[in-house]
PDB file of C-alpha atoms and ligand atoms in Angstrom:
ATOM      1  CA  MET A   1     102.519  53.585 -20.927  1.00 92.00           C
ATOM      2  CA  ARG A   2     105.530  52.718 -23.005  1.00 96.00           C
ATOM      3  CA  GLN A   3     106.294  49.529 -24.742  1.00 95.00           C
ATOM      4  CA  ASP A   4     110.007  48.547 -25.000  1.00 95.00           C
ATOM      5  CA  PRO A   5     110.724  48.755 -28.819  1.00 96.00           C
ATOM      6  CA  TRP A   6     112.842  45.382 -29.029  1.00 96.00           C
ATOM      7  CA  LEU A   7     111.123  43.348 -26.342  1.00 94.00           C
ATOM      8  CA  ASN A   8     107.732  44.636 -26.054  1.00 93.00           C
ATOM      9  CA  THR A   9     107.819  45.045 -22.555  1.00 94.00           C
ATOM     10  CA  SER A  10     105.220  47.373 -20.915  1.00 95.00           C
ATOM     11  CA  VAL A  11     106.304  50.016 -18.560  1.00 95.00           C
ATOM     12  CA  HIS A  12     104.127  52.396 -16.881  1.00 95.00           C
ATOM     13  CA  ILE A  13     106.163  55.729 -16.246  1.00 94.00           C
ATOM     14  CA  VAL A  14     104.497  56.885 -12.878  1.00 92.00           C
ATOM     15  CA  GLU A  15     106.693  59.939 -11.164  1.00 87.00           C
ATOM     16  CA  SER A  16     104.165  60.811  -8.908  1.00 81.00           C
ATOM     17  CA  ARG A  17     104.956  57.645  -6.946  1.00 75.00           C
ATOM     18  CA  GLN A  18     108.336  58.976  -6.013  1.00 75.00           C
ATOM     19  CA  SER A  19     106.503  61.602  -3.986  1.00 73.00           C
ATOM     20  CA  ARG A  20     104.729  58.641  -2.016  1.00 72.00           C
ATOM     21  CA  PRO A  21     106.207  58.390   1.723  1.00 68.00           C
ATOM     22  CA  ASN A  22     108.117  55.279   2.450  1.00 66.00           C
ATOM     23  CA  LEU A  23     106.692  55.096   5.817  1.00 67.00           C
ATOM     24  CA  PRO A  24     103.862  57.512   7.092  1.00 66.00           C
ATOM     25  CA  SER A  25     105.552  59.715   9.663  1.00 67.00           C
ATOM     26  CA  ASP A  26     102.254  60.054  11.750  1.00 72.00           C
ATOM     27  CA  GLY A  27     101.501  56.405  12.537  1.00 88.00           C
ATOM     28  CA  CYS A  28      99.829  53.735  10.669  1.00 94.00           C
ATOM     29  CA  PRO A  29      97.119  55.128   7.944  1.00 95.00           C
ATOM     30  CA  PHE A  30      95.160  51.990   8.418  1.00 96.00           C
ATOM     31  CA  CYS A  31      94.663  51.582  12.117  1.00 96.00           C
ATOM     32  CA  VAL A  32      91.426  52.965  13.029  1.00 96.00           C
ATOM     33  CA  GLY A  33      91.813  56.713  13.656  1.00 95.00           C
ATOM     34  CA  GLY A  34      94.440  57.017  11.189  1.00 94.00           C
ATOM     35  CA  LEU A  35      94.650  58.939   7.767  1.00 93.00           C
ATOM     36  CA  GLU A  36      92.455  56.161   5.875  1.00 95.00           C
ATOM     37  CA  ALA A  37      90.509  54.789   8.587  1.00 96.00           C
ATOM     38  CA  LYS A  38      88.804  57.517  10.426  1.00 95.00           C
ATOM     39  CA  GLU A  39      85.798  55.419  11.855  1.00 97.00           C
ATOM     40  CA  PRO A  40      85.784  51.788  13.048  1.00 98.00           C
ATOM     41  CA  TYR A  41      85.576  48.911  10.516  1.00 98.00           C
ATOM     42  CA  GLU A  42      85.836  45.445  10.061  1.00 97.00           C
ATOM     43  CA  ILE A  43      86.907  45.256   6.428  1.00 98.00           C
ATOM     44  CA  LYS A  44      86.960  48.090   3.859  1.00 97.00           C
ATOM     45  CA  SER A  45      88.145  49.238   0.284  1.00 98.00           C
ATOM     46  CA  PHE A  46      88.872  52.974  -0.992  1.00 98.00           C
ATOM     47  CA  VAL A  47      90.430  54.599  -4.109  1.00 97.00           C
ATOM     48  CA  ASN A  48      94.471  54.591  -3.302  1.00 95.00           C
ATOM     49  CA  ARG A  49      95.905  57.929  -2.670  1.00 91.00           C
ATOM     50  CA  TRP A  50      99.053  57.159  -4.406  1.00 90.00           C
ATOM     51  CA  PRO A  51      97.716  55.394  -7.299  1.00 93.00           C
ATOM     52  CA  ALA A  52     100.165  53.688 -10.103  1.00 93.00           C
ATOM     53  CA  MET A  53      97.542  54.474 -12.809  1.00 94.00           C
ATOM     54  CA  PRO A  54      94.891  57.348 -13.399  1.00 94.00           C
ATOM     55  CA  ASP A  55      91.045  57.563 -13.144  1.00 95.00           C
ATOM     56  CA  ASP A  56      90.548  55.668  -9.633  1.00 96.00           C
ATOM     57  CA  ARG A  57      91.775  52.473 -11.113  1.00 97.00           C
ATOM     58  CA  CYS A  58      93.842  51.648  -8.156  1.00 97.00           C
ATOM     59  CA  GLU A  59      92.098  50.841  -4.637  1.00 98.00           C
ATOM     60  CA  VAL A  60      93.332  49.436  -1.240  1.00 98.00           C
ATOM     61  CA  VAL A  61      91.530  46.747   0.742  1.00 98.00           C
ATOM     62  CA  LEU A  62      92.084  46.762   4.591  1.00 98.00           C
ATOM     63  CA  TYR A  63      91.389  42.956   5.783  1.00 98.00           C
ATOM     64  CA  THR A  64      91.034  43.848   9.160  1.00 98.00           C
ATOM     65  CA  SER A  65      91.462  46.796  11.864  1.00 98.00           C
ATOM     66  CA  ASN A  66      93.847  44.695  13.680  1.00 97.00           C
ATOM     67  CA  HIS A  67      97.454  46.085  12.557  1.00 96.00           C
ATOM     68  CA  ASP A  68      99.380  42.871  13.692  1.00 96.00           C
ATOM     69  CA  SER A  69      97.034  40.320  12.221  1.00 97.00           C
ATOM     70  CA  SER A  70      97.280  38.917   8.445  1.00 97.00           C
ATOM     71  CA  LEU A  71      95.181  37.098   6.006  1.00 97.00           C
ATOM     72  CA  ALA A  72      96.317  33.697   7.412  1.00 97.00           C
ATOM     73  CA  GLU A  73      95.390  34.552  10.851  1.00 97.00           C
ATOM     74  CA  LEU A  74      91.763  35.669   9.966  1.00 98.00           C
ATOM     75  CA  SER A  75      88.937  33.365  10.675  1.00 97.00           C
ATOM     76  CA  THR A  76      87.431  31.399   7.636  1.00 97.00           C
ATOM     77  CA  SER A  77      84.215  33.736   7.918  1.00 97.00           C
ATOM     78  CA  ASN A  78      86.271  36.864   7.697  1.00 98.00           C
ATOM     79  CA  VAL A  79      88.387  35.655   4.583  1.00 98.00           C
ATOM     80  CA  LYS A  80      85.235  34.890   3.158  1.00 98.00           C
ATOM     81  CA  LYS A  81      83.933  38.438   3.778  1.00 98.00           C
ATOM     82  CA  ILE A  82      86.951  39.814   2.078  1.00 98.00           C
ATOM     83  CA  VAL A  83      86.463  37.137  -0.720  1.00 98.00           C
ATOM     84  CA  ASP A  84      82.849  38.912  -1.261  1.00 98.00           C
ATOM     85  CA  LEU A  85      84.357  42.405  -0.903  1.00 98.00           C
ATOM     86  CA  TRP A  86      86.659  41.159  -3.746  1.00 98.00           C
ATOM     87  CA  ALA A  87      83.851  39.922  -5.878  1.00 98.00           C
ATOM     88  CA  ASN A  88      81.902  43.249  -5.010  1.00 98.00           C
ATOM     89  CA  ARG A  89      84.786  45.483  -6.201  1.00 98.00           C
ATOM     90  CA  THR A  90      85.530  43.197  -9.271  1.00 98.00           C
ATOM     91  CA  ASP A  91      81.881  43.751 -10.308  1.00 98.00           C
ATOM     92  CA  ALA A  92      81.646  47.541  -9.897  1.00 98.00           C
ATOM     93  CA  LEU A  93      85.055  47.943 -11.876  1.00 98.00           C
ATOM     94  CA  MET A  94      84.279  45.544 -14.634  1.00 98.00           C
ATOM     95  CA  SER A  95      80.946  47.276 -15.028  1.00 98.00           C
ATOM     96  CA  ARG A  96      82.840  50.342 -16.256  1.00 98.00           C
ATOM     97  CA  SER A  97      83.204  50.724 -20.090  1.00 98.00           C
ATOM     98  CA  ASP A  98      87.112  51.924 -19.515  1.00 98.00           C
ATOM     99  CA  VAL A  99      88.160  48.623 -17.563  1.00 98.00           C
ATOM    100  CA  GLN A 100      89.005  45.505 -19.325  1.00 98.00           C
ATOM    101  CA  ASN A 101      90.557  43.167 -16.409  1.00 98.00           C
ATOM    102  CA  VAL A 102      90.600  43.538 -12.616  1.00 98.00           C
ATOM    103  CA  LEU A 103      93.533  42.152 -10.706  1.00 98.00           C
ATOM    104  CA  ILE A 104      93.448  41.867  -7.034  1.00 98.00           C
ATOM    105  CA  PHE A 105      96.863  41.379  -5.182  1.00 98.00           C
ATOM    106  CA  GLU A 106      98.785  41.532  -2.169  1.00 98.00           C
ATOM    107  CA  ASN A 107     102.455  42.539  -1.241  1.00 97.00           C
ATOM    108  CA  ARG A 108     103.104  40.969   2.170  1.00 97.00           C
ATOM    109  CA  GLY A 109     106.235  42.050   3.991  1.00 94.00           C
ATOM    110  CA  ARG A 110     109.002  44.566   3.420  1.00 91.00           C
ATOM    111  CA  GLU A 111     110.971  42.019   1.403  1.00 91.00           C
ATOM    112  CA  VAL A 112     108.469  42.339  -1.451  1.00 93.00           C
ATOM    113  CA  GLY A 113     108.295  45.818  -1.210  1.00 88.00           C
ATOM    114  CA  ALA A 114     105.175  46.492   1.263  1.00 90.00           C
ATOM    115  CA  THR A 115     105.581  49.733   2.567  1.00 87.00           C
ATOM    116  CA  ILE A 116     102.876  49.390   5.441  1.00 92.00           C
ATOM    117  CA  ASP A 117     102.791  46.434   7.499  1.00 94.00           C
ATOM    118  CA  HIS A 118      98.879  46.637   8.278  1.00 96.00           C
ATOM    119  CA  PRO A 119      97.258  43.555   6.599  1.00 97.00           C
ATOM    120  CA  HIS A 120      96.226  44.998   3.289  1.00 98.00           C
ATOM    121  CA  GLY A 121      95.715  44.285  -0.409  1.00 98.00           C
ATOM    122  CA  GLN A 122      95.193  46.289  -3.544  1.00 98.00           C
ATOM    123  CA  ILE A 123      93.214  46.189  -6.649  1.00 98.00           C
ATOM    124  CA  TYR A 124      94.276  47.450 -10.217  1.00 98.00           C
ATOM    125  CA  ALA A 125      91.566  47.776 -12.870  1.00 98.00           C
ATOM    126  CA  PHE A 126      93.421  47.827 -16.362  1.00 98.00           C
ATOM    127  CA  ASP A 127      91.965  49.486 -19.505  1.00 97.00           C
ATOM    128  CA  HIS A 128      93.735  46.766 -21.379  1.00 97.00           C
ATOM    129  CA  VAL A 129      94.567  42.914 -20.719  1.00 98.00           C
ATOM    130  CA  PRO A 130      98.141  42.483 -19.747  1.00 97.00           C
ATOM    131  CA  GLU A 131     100.337  40.541 -21.908  1.00 96.00           C
ATOM    132  CA  ARG A 132     101.120  37.534 -19.256  1.00 97.00           C
ATOM    133  CA  THR A 133      97.241  37.278 -18.456  1.00 97.00           C
ATOM    134  CA  LYS A 134      96.677  36.879 -21.885  1.00 97.00           C
ATOM    135  CA  LYS A 135      99.203  34.469 -22.459  1.00 97.00           C
ATOM    136  CA  ARG A 136      97.839  32.260 -19.834  1.00 98.00           C
ATOM    137  CA  ILE A 137      94.591  32.291 -21.115  1.00 98.00           C
ATOM    138  CA  ASP A 138      95.490  32.124 -24.820  1.00 97.00           C
ATOM    139  CA  ASN A 139      97.517  28.812 -23.660  1.00 97.00           C
ATOM    140  CA  SER A 140      94.652  27.221 -22.398  1.00 97.00           C
ATOM    141  CA  TRP A 141      95.737  27.520 -18.690  1.00 98.00           C
ATOM    142  CA  GLN A 142      94.043  24.984 -16.576  1.00 97.00           C
ATOM    143  CA  PRO A 143      94.788  23.329 -12.907  1.00 98.00           C
ATOM    144  CA  ASP A 144      98.011  21.492 -12.870  1.00 97.00           C
ATOM    145  CA  SER A 145      96.932  17.683 -12.121  1.00 94.00           C
ATOM    146  CA  ASP A 146     100.453  16.411 -11.321  1.00 97.00           C
ATOM    147  CA  SER A 147     100.030  14.542  -8.065  1.00 97.00           C
ATOM    148  CA  THR A 148     103.836  14.982  -6.988  1.00 98.00           C
ATOM    149  CA  ARG A 149     103.243  18.766  -6.553  1.00 98.00           C
ATOM    150  CA  ARG A 150      99.619  18.796  -5.437  1.00 98.00           C
ATOM    151  CA  PHE A 151      99.460  19.368  -1.530  1.00 98.00           C
ATOM    152  CA  ILE A 152      95.800  20.218  -0.664  1.00 98.00           C
ATOM    153  CA  GLU A 153      92.618  18.621  -2.427  1.00 97.00           C
ATOM    154  CA  LYS A 154      89.608  19.700  -0.854  1.00 97.00           C
ATOM    155  CA  ASP A 155      85.797  20.556  -1.707  1.00 97.00           C
ATOM    156  CA  GLY A 156      86.346  21.090  -5.554  1.00 98.00           C
ATOM    157  CA  TRP A 157      89.656  23.111  -5.198  1.00 98.00           C
ATOM    158  CA  ALA A 158      93.360  22.141  -5.378  1.00 98.00           C
ATOM    159  CA  ALA A 159      96.474  23.792  -4.442  1.00 98.00           C
ATOM    160  CA  TRP A 160      99.973  22.690  -5.967  1.00 98.00           C
ATOM    161  CA  VAL A 161     103.647  24.144  -6.357  1.00 98.00           C
ATOM    162  CA  THR A 162     104.270  25.133 -10.014  1.00 98.00           C
ATOM    163  CA  TYR A 163     106.417  22.923 -12.552  1.00 98.00           C
ATOM    164  CA  ALA A 164     108.788  25.380 -13.314  1.00 98.00           C
ATOM    165  CA  PRO A 165     108.719  28.218 -10.824  1.00 97.00           C
ATOM    166  CA  ILE A 166     110.829  31.241 -11.274  1.00 96.00           C
ATOM    167  CA  TYR A 167     110.588  32.131  -7.314  1.00 96.00           C
ATOM    168  CA  PRO A 168     111.819  29.178  -4.418  1.00 97.00           C
ATOM    169  CA  VAL A 169     108.054  29.179  -3.645  1.00 98.00           C
ATOM    170  CA  SER A 170     105.500  29.280  -6.320  1.00 98.00           C
ATOM    171  CA  ILE A 171     102.142  28.074  -5.470  1.00 98.00           C
ATOM    172  CA  GLU A 172      98.788  28.068  -7.404  1.00 98.00           C
ATOM    173  CA  ILE A 173      95.089  27.627  -6.139  1.00 98.00           C
ATOM    174  CA  ALA A 174      92.148  26.924  -8.277  1.00 98.00           C
ATOM    175  CA  PRO A 175      88.751  25.418  -8.482  1.00 98.00           C
ATOM    176  CA  VAL A 176      89.205  21.822 -10.290  1.00 98.00           C
ATOM    177  CA  LYS A 177      86.056  22.700 -12.534  1.00 98.00           C
ATOM    178  CA  ARG A 178      86.350  26.032 -14.279  1.00 98.00           C
ATOM    179  CA  ILE A 179      84.991  29.086 -12.774  1.00 98.00           C
ATOM    180  CA  ALA A 180      85.447  32.288 -14.766  1.00 98.00           C
ATOM    181  CA  ASP A 181      85.788  34.974 -12.012  1.00 98.00           C
ATOM    182  CA  LEU A 182      84.563  36.043  -8.233  1.00 98.00           C
ATOM    183  CA  THR A 183      81.446  37.588  -9.586  1.00 97.00           C
ATOM    184  CA  THR A 184      80.147  33.909 -10.800  1.00 97.00           C
ATOM    185  CA  MET A 185      81.565  31.987  -8.096  1.00 98.00           C
ATOM    186  CA  SER A 186      78.856  30.320  -5.900  1.00 98.00           C
ATOM    187  CA  GLU A 187      78.407  30.803  -2.235  1.00 98.00           C
ATOM    188  CA  THR A 188      79.593  27.231  -1.807  1.00 98.00           C
ATOM    189  CA  ASP A 189      82.650  27.902  -3.618  1.00 98.00           C
ATOM    190  CA  ARG A 190      83.606  31.176  -2.013  1.00 98.00           C
ATOM    191  CA  ILE A 191      83.536  29.444   1.232  1.00 98.00           C
ATOM    192  CA  ALA A 192      85.676  26.712  -0.190  1.00 98.00           C
ATOM    193  CA  PHE A 193      88.111  29.245  -1.494  1.00 98.00           C
ATOM    194  CA  ALA A 194      88.197  31.336   1.480  1.00 98.00           C
ATOM    195  CA  GLU A 195      89.174  27.798   3.475  1.00 98.00           C
ATOM    196  CA  ILE A 196      91.990  26.665   0.932  1.00 98.00           C
ATOM    197  CA  LEU A 197      93.275  30.215   0.686  1.00 98.00           C
ATOM    198  CA  ARG A 198      93.676  30.472   4.575  1.00 98.00           C
ATOM    199  CA  ASP A 199      95.289  26.994   4.481  1.00 98.00           C
ATOM    200  CA  VAL A 200      97.991  27.692   2.037  1.00 98.00           C
ATOM    201  CA  LEU A 201      98.889  31.035   3.857  1.00 98.00           C
ATOM    202  CA  GLN A 202      98.998  29.312   7.281  1.00 98.00           C
ATOM    203  CA  ARG A 203     101.277  26.648   5.814  1.00 98.00           C
ATOM    204  CA  LEU A 204     103.411  29.069   4.070  1.00 98.00           C
ATOM    205  CA  ASP A 205     103.866  30.932   7.518  1.00 97.00           C
ATOM    206  CA  ARG A 206     104.708  27.027   8.983  1.00 97.00           C
ATOM    207  CA  LEU A 207     107.318  26.552   6.165  1.00 97.00           C
ATOM    208  CA  TYR A 208     109.854  29.135   7.596  1.00 96.00           C
ATOM    209  CA  ALA A 209     108.131  29.286  11.160  1.00 95.00           C
ATOM    210  CA  SER A 210     107.819  33.079  10.416  1.00 94.00           C
ATOM    211  CA  LYS A 211     105.545  35.517   8.550  1.00 95.00           C
ATOM    212  CA  THR A 212     106.716  34.409   5.029  1.00 96.00           C
ATOM    213  CA  PRO A 213     106.998  37.415   2.606  1.00 97.00           C
ATOM    214  CA  TYR A 214     104.805  36.763  -0.409  1.00 98.00           C
ATOM    215  CA  MET A 215     103.046  38.462  -3.467  1.00 98.00           C
ATOM    216  CA  MET A 216      99.987  37.177  -4.099  1.00 98.00           C
ATOM    217  CA  TRP A 217      97.601  37.691  -7.106  1.00 98.00           C
ATOM    218  CA  ILE A 218      93.892  36.500  -8.527  1.00 98.00           C
ATOM    219  CA  ASN A 219      93.650  35.933 -12.067  1.00 98.00           C
ATOM    220  CA  GLN A 220      90.224  36.556 -13.190  1.00 98.00           C
ATOM    221  CA  GLN A 221      88.529  36.256 -16.738  1.00 98.00           C
ATOM    222  CA  PRO A 222      88.924  39.684 -18.490  1.00 98.00           C
ATOM    223  CA  LYS A 223      86.340  41.083 -20.831  1.00 98.00           C
ATOM    224  CA  LYS A 224      85.520  39.645 -24.115  1.00 97.00           C
ATOM    225  CA  TYR A 225      87.140  36.253 -23.169  1.00 98.00           C
ATOM    226  CA  SER A 226      85.269  33.134 -22.485  1.00 97.00           C
ATOM    227  CA  THR A 227      87.796  30.519 -21.381  1.00 97.00           C
ATOM    228  CA  GLY A 228      89.241  32.016 -18.465  1.00 98.00           C
ATOM    229  CA  TRP A 229      89.657  29.823 -15.635  1.00 98.00           C
ATOM    230  CA  PHE A 230      89.637  31.829 -12.031  1.00 98.00           C
ATOM    231  CA  ASN A 231      93.194  31.012 -10.022  1.00 98.00           C
ATOM    232  CA  ILE A 232      95.412  32.597  -7.618  1.00 98.00           C
ATOM    233  CA  GLU A 233      99.124  32.581  -7.427  1.00 98.00           C
ATOM    234  CA  ILE A 234     101.322  33.032  -4.562  1.00 98.00           C
ATOM    235  CA  ILE A 235     104.914  33.458  -4.598  1.00 98.00           C
ATOM    236  CA  SER A 236     107.868  34.082  -1.934  1.00 97.00           C
ATOM    237  CA  PRO A 237     111.382  35.141  -2.647  1.00 96.00           C
ATOM    238  CA  TRP A 238     112.658  33.344   0.374  1.00 96.00           C
ATOM    239  CA  ARG A 239     114.638  30.324  -0.227  1.00 95.00           C
ATOM    240  CA  GLU A 240     115.279  29.828   3.590  1.00 95.00           C
ATOM    241  CA  LYS A 241     113.920  31.786   6.577  1.00 96.00           C
ATOM    242  CA  ASP A 242     115.371  35.594   6.152  1.00 95.00           C
ATOM    243  CA  ILE A 243     117.394  34.462   3.041  1.00 95.00           C
ATOM    244  CA  THR A 244     115.775  36.292  -0.131  1.00 95.00           C
ATOM    245  CA  ARG A 245     116.641  34.847  -3.729  1.00 94.00           C
ATOM    246  CA  PHE A 246     117.372  37.722  -5.643  1.00 93.00           C
ATOM    247  CA  ILE A 247     116.677  37.784  -9.559  1.00 93.00           C
ATOM    248  CA  ALA A 248     119.973  38.131 -10.887  1.00 94.00           C
ATOM    249  CA  ALA A 249     122.152  39.503 -13.684  1.00 96.00           C
ATOM    250  CA  ALA A 250     122.360  36.019 -15.792  1.00 96.00           C
ATOM    251  CA  GLU A 251     118.495  35.698 -15.187  1.00 96.00           C
ATOM    252  CA  VAL A 252     117.502  39.370 -15.955  1.00 95.00           C
ATOM    253  CA  ALA A 253     119.818  39.105 -19.045  1.00 96.00           C
ATOM    254  CA  THR A 254     118.361  35.826 -20.554  1.00 97.00           C
ATOM    255  CA  GLY A 255     114.866  35.450 -19.187  1.00 94.00           C
ATOM    256  CA  GLU A 256     116.109  31.875 -18.107  1.00 97.00           C
ATOM    257  CA  TYR A 257     115.712  31.253 -14.159  1.00 97.00           C
ATOM    258  CA  PHE A 258     117.886  29.220 -11.701  1.00 96.00           C
ATOM    259  CA  ASN A 259     115.869  28.151  -8.721  1.00 95.00           C
ATOM    260  CA  PRO A 260     117.561  26.289  -5.657  1.00 94.00           C
ATOM    261  CA  LEU A 261     114.301  24.768  -4.282  1.00 96.00           C
ATOM    262  CA  ASN A 262     112.958  21.560  -5.976  1.00 97.00           C
ATOM    263  CA  PRO A 263     109.365  21.956  -6.392  1.00 98.00           C
ATOM    264  CA  GLU A 264     108.429  18.100  -5.678  1.00 98.00           C
ATOM    265  CA  ASP A 265     110.438  18.493  -2.466  1.00 98.00           C
ATOM    266  CA  LEU A 266     108.426  21.812  -1.725  1.00 98.00           C
ATOM    267  CA  ALA A 267     105.296  19.993  -2.172  1.00 98.00           C
ATOM    268  CA  LYS A 268     106.057  17.338   0.253  1.00 98.00           C
ATOM    269  CA  THR A 269     106.978  19.600   2.702  1.00 98.00           C
ATOM    270  CA  LEU A 270     103.645  21.722   2.184  1.00 98.00           C
ATOM    271  CA  ARG A 271     101.741  18.553   2.406  1.00 98.00           C
ATOM    272  CA  SER A 272     103.218  17.795   5.963  1.00 97.00           C
ATOM    273  CA  LEU A 273     102.349  21.092   7.083  1.00 97.00           C
ATOM    274  CA  ASN A 274      98.920  20.637   7.793  1.00 91.00           C
ATOM    275  CA  SER A 275      97.288  21.823  11.156  1.00 74.00           C
TER     276      SER A 275
HETATM  277 ZN1   ZN B   1      97.617  49.626  11.318  1.00 78.81          ZN
END
């Protein structure tokens, strides 16, 4: 890993990823009978064949054996099983002495770089705490209580549109009372989390009446921290159906962003998109 000498940006140089197939030539590797799923399964996880980091730090999570489904389309009890699997993997990876932070994430859609359409997510186990993760905890991140941008409040959980989003769609979900990570989350909270996550993702698909591309990740408390607040971030680059907003020159140059969607208006729309 390298650090830019002037900006401190961290960059992993991963040449091996260049040889990764853009699309497998012999069918979907995640469908039953495929390369990574020889036996029938409901959900499963395994070490990534094309890891971005060494030492079995990168895993793949298959949400369902149904190629055409999605996290949003699964039942609450199936999403809950995924939450349980995420918790188990977090526990196993955090018990390693060479792991400080476990990041669970998903890239859904070709627009955000997913190479395989089959519903799946990933897990990275870092040997350090990434800068952005650190910054949010150090700045005492906690749920945003502004009612103009909140669009779901249910069973001790809330979802809202963020105050200063870089991307057109930027949503956060968190428990109203602090929970550090998945491993310490109660059974009741895991169910409530599965429900609100599913609800948010369904609204996201209703927003553009389409399978909206998104990036989603879970922020959990790293080792040696005591104030981390479990939360999940979901962003979409779409500013309209099929229209991606690219982060462009002036933004890359300055680190200042120009977002065409108004967060309060988006929250209002998402509030109206309940089933
Ligand atoms: Zn498949």
